[in-house]
Amino acid sequence: MDKAIRIIYDEHRSISAVLSGLKSLAELARDPGVRPDFAVFRAMIYYIDAFPERMHHPKEEDQLFARLLRRDPGARPLVEELHAEHVKGATLIRDLEQALLAYEQSWPAGVTRFGTAVEAYVQFHWQHMRKEEQKLLPLAERSLTAEDWTAIESAFAGNEDPVADLREKDFTSLYQRILSLAPSPIGLGDQWKRADS
Ligand SMILES: [Fe+2]
Ligand SMILES: [Fe+2]
């Protein structure tokens, strides 16, 4: 059980780190004198779309939610709420992608719409992960069996990858790429240039 829970927490921490980097960079981009490096925004949003949306959430649904419902039917309202948030997250990430496309095409216009979409997604996802950690995982710890935890651990460790073309190692290299592109102190990349310099 401990290992499975640790993997879920670790995945939440990686997602959080990218969300917090995205939020800081979107704030930096509000300065119209600085041209953002759009490649880092694209890499971050691709990561959020591919990792939490297409890998982490499906594993939660297929393993954690399904097993919890079997062991504790009283958990249904919470599981349904979290499922609805996964669906809503998929819509919010599309809004974010559209806002980024528009922003890149029309910079420096479009910064307000982009900033609003970033804020909406980041706040939404943070509260979603908090709810899973504070409400769902304690319930799961109380009612799942050792057999459940073994299956969850193997799914989250990538042994039963639900999406054939996505692999854990791809996300590690994408995460490294984000770090190398993002300007310091968020990542290790160069500072964004002032448009007038
Ligand atoms: Fe989730
Ligand atoms: Fe989660």
Short mmCIF file of C-alpha atoms and ligand atoms in Angstrom, two decimals:
data_model
loop_
_atom_site.label_atom_id
_atom_site.label_comp_id
_atom_site.label_asym_id
_atom_site.label_seq_id
_atom_site.Cartn_x
_atom_site.Cartn_y
_atom_site.Cartn_z
CA MET A 1 0.00 0.00 0.00
CA ASP A 2 2.71 2.48 1.00
CA LYS A 3 4.46 2.20 -2.36
CA ALA A 4 1.24 2.69 -4.36
CA ILE A 5 0.33 5.77 -2.30
CA ARG A 6 3.84 7.14 -2.62
CA ILE A 7 3.67 6.84 -6.43
CA ILE A 8 0.34 8.69 -6.51
CA TYR A 9 1.75 11.46 -4.28
CA ASP A 10 4.89 11.64 -6.46
CA GLU A 11 2.78 11.99 -9.60
CA HIS A 12 0.79 14.78 -7.91
CA ARG A 13 4.07 16.52 -6.96
CA SER A 14 5.35 16.38 -10.57
CA ILE A 15 2.03 17.73 -11.89
CA SER A 16 2.10 20.45 -9.20
CA ALA A 17 5.62 21.49 -10.13
CA VAL A 18 4.61 22.00 -13.77
CA LEU A 19 1.41 23.85 -12.75
CA SER A 20 3.34 26.14 -10.46
CA GLY A 21 5.96 26.82 -13.18
CA LEU A 22 3.17 27.55 -15.67
CA LYS A 23 1.51 29.97 -13.24
CA SER A 24 4.77 31.83 -12.55
CA LEU A 25 5.63 32.11 -16.25
CA ALA A 26 2.11 33.31 -17.13
CA GLU A 27 2.58 36.05 -14.52
CA LEU A 28 5.98 36.96 -16.00
CA ALA A 29 4.34 37.14 -19.44
CA ARG A 30 1.99 39.90 -18.23
CA ASP A 31 4.89 42.34 -18.78
CA PRO A 32 4.25 43.45 -22.39
CA GLY A 33 7.92 44.42 -22.76
CA VAL A 34 9.09 40.81 -22.51
CA ARG A 35 8.50 38.36 -25.32
CA PRO A 36 7.77 34.92 -23.81
CA ASP A 37 9.45 31.80 -25.11
CA PHE A 38 6.32 30.08 -26.39
CA ALA A 39 8.12 26.73 -26.66
CA VAL A 40 8.12 26.39 -22.87
CA PHE A 41 4.38 27.13 -22.65
CA ARG A 42 3.75 24.57 -25.39
CA ALA A 43 5.87 21.93 -23.61
CA MET A 44 4.14 22.57 -20.26
CA ILE A 45 0.65 22.39 -21.71
CA TYR A 46 1.53 19.28 -23.70
CA TYR A 47 2.80 17.68 -20.48
CA ILE A 48 -0.41 18.56 -18.62
CA ASP A 49 -2.53 17.21 -21.44
CA ALA A 50 -0.56 14.02 -21.83
CA PHE A 51 0.43 13.13 -18.27
CA PRO A 52 -2.40 13.98 -15.87
CA GLU A 53 -5.16 14.00 -18.44
CA ARG A 54 -4.28 10.90 -20.44
CA MET A 55 -2.25 8.81 -18.02
CA HIS A 56 -2.70 9.70 -14.34
CA HIS A 57 -6.48 10.18 -14.40
CA PRO A 58 -7.28 7.01 -16.41
CA LYS A 59 -5.21 4.98 -13.93
CA GLU A 60 -7.08 6.56 -11.02
CA GLU A 61 -10.41 5.80 -12.65
CA ASP A 62 -9.64 2.21 -13.68
CA GLN A 63 -7.86 1.18 -10.52
CA LEU A 64 -8.35 3.37 -7.50
CA PHE A 65 -11.92 4.59 -8.08
CA ALA A 66 -13.23 1.25 -9.38
CA ARG A 67 -11.74 -0.75 -6.50
CA LEU A 68 -12.85 1.73 -3.86
CA LEU A 69 -16.44 1.60 -5.14
CA ARG A 70 -16.36 -2.20 -4.88
CA ARG A 71 -15.12 -2.14 -1.26
CA ASP A 72 -16.97 0.94 -0.02
CA PRO A 73 -20.19 1.83 -1.88
CA GLY A 74 -20.56 4.83 0.45
CA ALA A 75 -17.62 6.43 -1.40
CA ARG A 76 -19.77 6.82 -4.54
CA PRO A 77 -20.63 10.56 -4.18
CA LEU A 78 -16.94 11.45 -3.74
CA VAL A 79 -15.83 9.20 -6.62
CA GLU A 80 -18.51 10.69 -8.90
CA GLU A 81 -17.41 14.19 -7.97
CA LEU A 82 -13.77 13.37 -8.78
CA HIS A 83 -14.80 11.68 -12.04
CA ALA A 84 -16.76 14.81 -13.03
CA GLU A 85 -13.63 16.86 -12.30
CA HIS A 86 -11.58 14.63 -14.63
CA VAL A 87 -14.14 15.34 -17.37
CA LYS A 88 -14.09 19.08 -16.61
CA GLY A 89 -10.26 19.07 -16.62
CA ALA A 90 -10.30 17.76 -20.20
CA THR A 91 -12.42 20.77 -21.25
CA LEU A 92 -10.29 23.26 -19.34
CA ILE A 93 -7.09 21.98 -20.95
CA ARG A 94 -8.66 22.51 -24.43
CA ASP A 95 -9.48 26.12 -23.41
CA LEU A 96 -5.90 26.54 -22.31
CA GLU A 97 -4.54 25.18 -25.61
CA GLN A 98 -6.82 27.50 -27.59
CA ALA A 99 -5.82 30.49 -25.45
CA LEU A 100 -2.13 29.71 -25.99
CA LEU A 101 -2.56 29.40 -29.77
CA ALA A 102 -4.39 32.73 -29.91
CA TYR A 103 -1.80 34.37 -27.65
CA GLU A 104 1.14 33.15 -29.71
CA GLN A 105 -0.51 34.36 -32.94
CA SER A 106 -1.35 37.81 -31.61
CA TRP A 107 1.26 38.58 -28.93
CA PRO A 108 1.27 40.88 -26.99
CA ALA A 109 -2.53 40.74 -27.33
CA GLY A 110 -4.18 37.66 -25.87
CA VAL A 111 -2.20 37.76 -22.63
CA THR A 112 -5.28 38.38 -20.48
CA ARG A 113 -7.24 35.47 -21.92
CA PHE A 114 -4.21 33.21 -21.59
CA GLY A 115 -3.54 34.31 -17.98
CA THR A 116 -7.18 33.69 -17.08
CA ALA A 117 -7.13 30.20 -18.65
CA VAL A 118 -3.89 29.33 -16.82
CA GLU A 119 -5.28 30.53 -13.49
CA ALA A 120 -8.54 28.60 -14.01
CA TYR A 121 -6.74 25.36 -14.84
CA VAL A 122 -4.10 25.63 -12.11
CA GLN A 123 -6.57 26.43 -9.32
CA PHE A 124 -8.94 23.74 -10.54
CA HIS A 125 -6.26 21.07 -10.66
CA TRP A 126 -4.72 21.99 -7.30
CA GLN A 127 -8.07 21.68 -5.53
CA HIS A 128 -8.70 18.38 -7.36
CA MET A 129 -5.42 16.86 -6.14
CA ARG A 130 -6.01 18.20 -2.61
CA LYS A 131 -9.43 16.50 -2.56
CA GLU A 132 -7.90 13.21 -3.68
CA GLU A 133 -5.17 13.39 -1.06
CA GLN A 134 -7.34 14.58 1.81
CA LYS A 135 -10.55 12.67 1.14
CA LEU A 136 -10.07 9.83 -1.35
CA LEU A 137 -6.76 8.32 -0.24
CA PRO A 138 -7.73 8.11 3.48
CA LEU A 139 -10.94 6.26 2.48
CA ALA A 140 -8.94 3.95 0.22
CA GLU A 141 -6.42 3.27 2.99
CA ARG A 142 -9.27 2.18 5.24
CA SER A 143 -11.09 -0.12 2.85
CA LEU A 144 -8.86 -1.52 0.08
CA THR A 145 -7.24 -4.92 0.47
CA ALA A 146 -3.61 -5.94 -0.01
CA GLU A 147 -4.59 -7.44 -3.36
CA ASP A 148 -6.13 -4.11 -4.43
CA TRP A 149 -2.97 -2.23 -3.50
CA THR A 150 -0.76 -4.65 -5.44
CA ALA A 151 -2.87 -4.10 -8.57
CA ILE A 152 -2.89 -0.31 -8.07
CA GLU A 153 0.85 -0.27 -7.51
CA SER A 154 1.53 -2.23 -10.68
CA ALA A 155 -0.77 0.04 -12.74
CA PHE A 156 0.81 3.22 -11.34
CA ALA A 157 4.32 1.86 -11.70
CA GLY A 158 3.63 1.72 -15.44
CA ASN A 159 3.38 -2.07 -15.76
CA GLU A 160 -0.18 -1.87 -17.04
CA ASP A 161 0.10 1.25 -19.05
CA PRO A 162 -3.41 2.08 -20.33
CA VAL A 163 -2.20 4.08 -23.32
CA ALA A 164 0.14 2.10 -25.49
CA ASP A 165 2.00 5.03 -27.01
CA LEU A 166 2.69 6.79 -23.72
CA ARG A 167 5.45 5.63 -21.42
CA GLU A 168 6.65 6.89 -18.08
CA LYS A 169 10.14 7.60 -19.46
CA ASP A 170 8.70 9.91 -22.14
CA PHE A 171 7.32 12.08 -19.36
CA THR A 172 10.62 12.13 -17.55
CA SER A 173 12.36 13.47 -20.65
CA LEU A 174 9.54 15.93 -21.33
CA TYR A 175 9.82 17.14 -17.73
CA GLN A 176 13.59 17.60 -18.20
CA ARG A 177 12.92 19.56 -21.39
CA ILE A 178 10.52 21.89 -19.55
CA LEU A 179 13.18 22.50 -16.90
CA SER A 180 15.83 23.25 -19.52
CA LEU A 181 13.52 25.68 -21.37
CA ALA A 182 11.98 27.57 -18.44
CA PRO A 183 13.94 30.67 -17.42
CA SER A 184 15.55 30.66 -13.97
CA PRO A 185 14.57 30.49 -11.16
CA ILE A 186 11.71 28.29 -12.47
CA GLY A 187 14.01 26.22 -14.65
CA LEU A 188 17.55 26.36 -16.00
CA GLY A 189 16.87 28.25 -19.25
CA ASP A 190 17.87 31.78 -20.28
CA GLN A 191 15.94 34.82 -19.09
CA TRP A 192 13.30 36.06 -21.53
CA LYS A 193 14.58 38.99 -23.56
CA ARG A 194 13.09 42.46 -23.18
CA ALA A 195 11.53 43.47 -26.50
CA ASP A 196 13.37 46.82 -26.43
CA SER A 197 16.84 45.41 -25.68
FE FE B 1 -7.61 12.77 -10.33
FE FE B 2 -4.71 12.43 -8.96
#
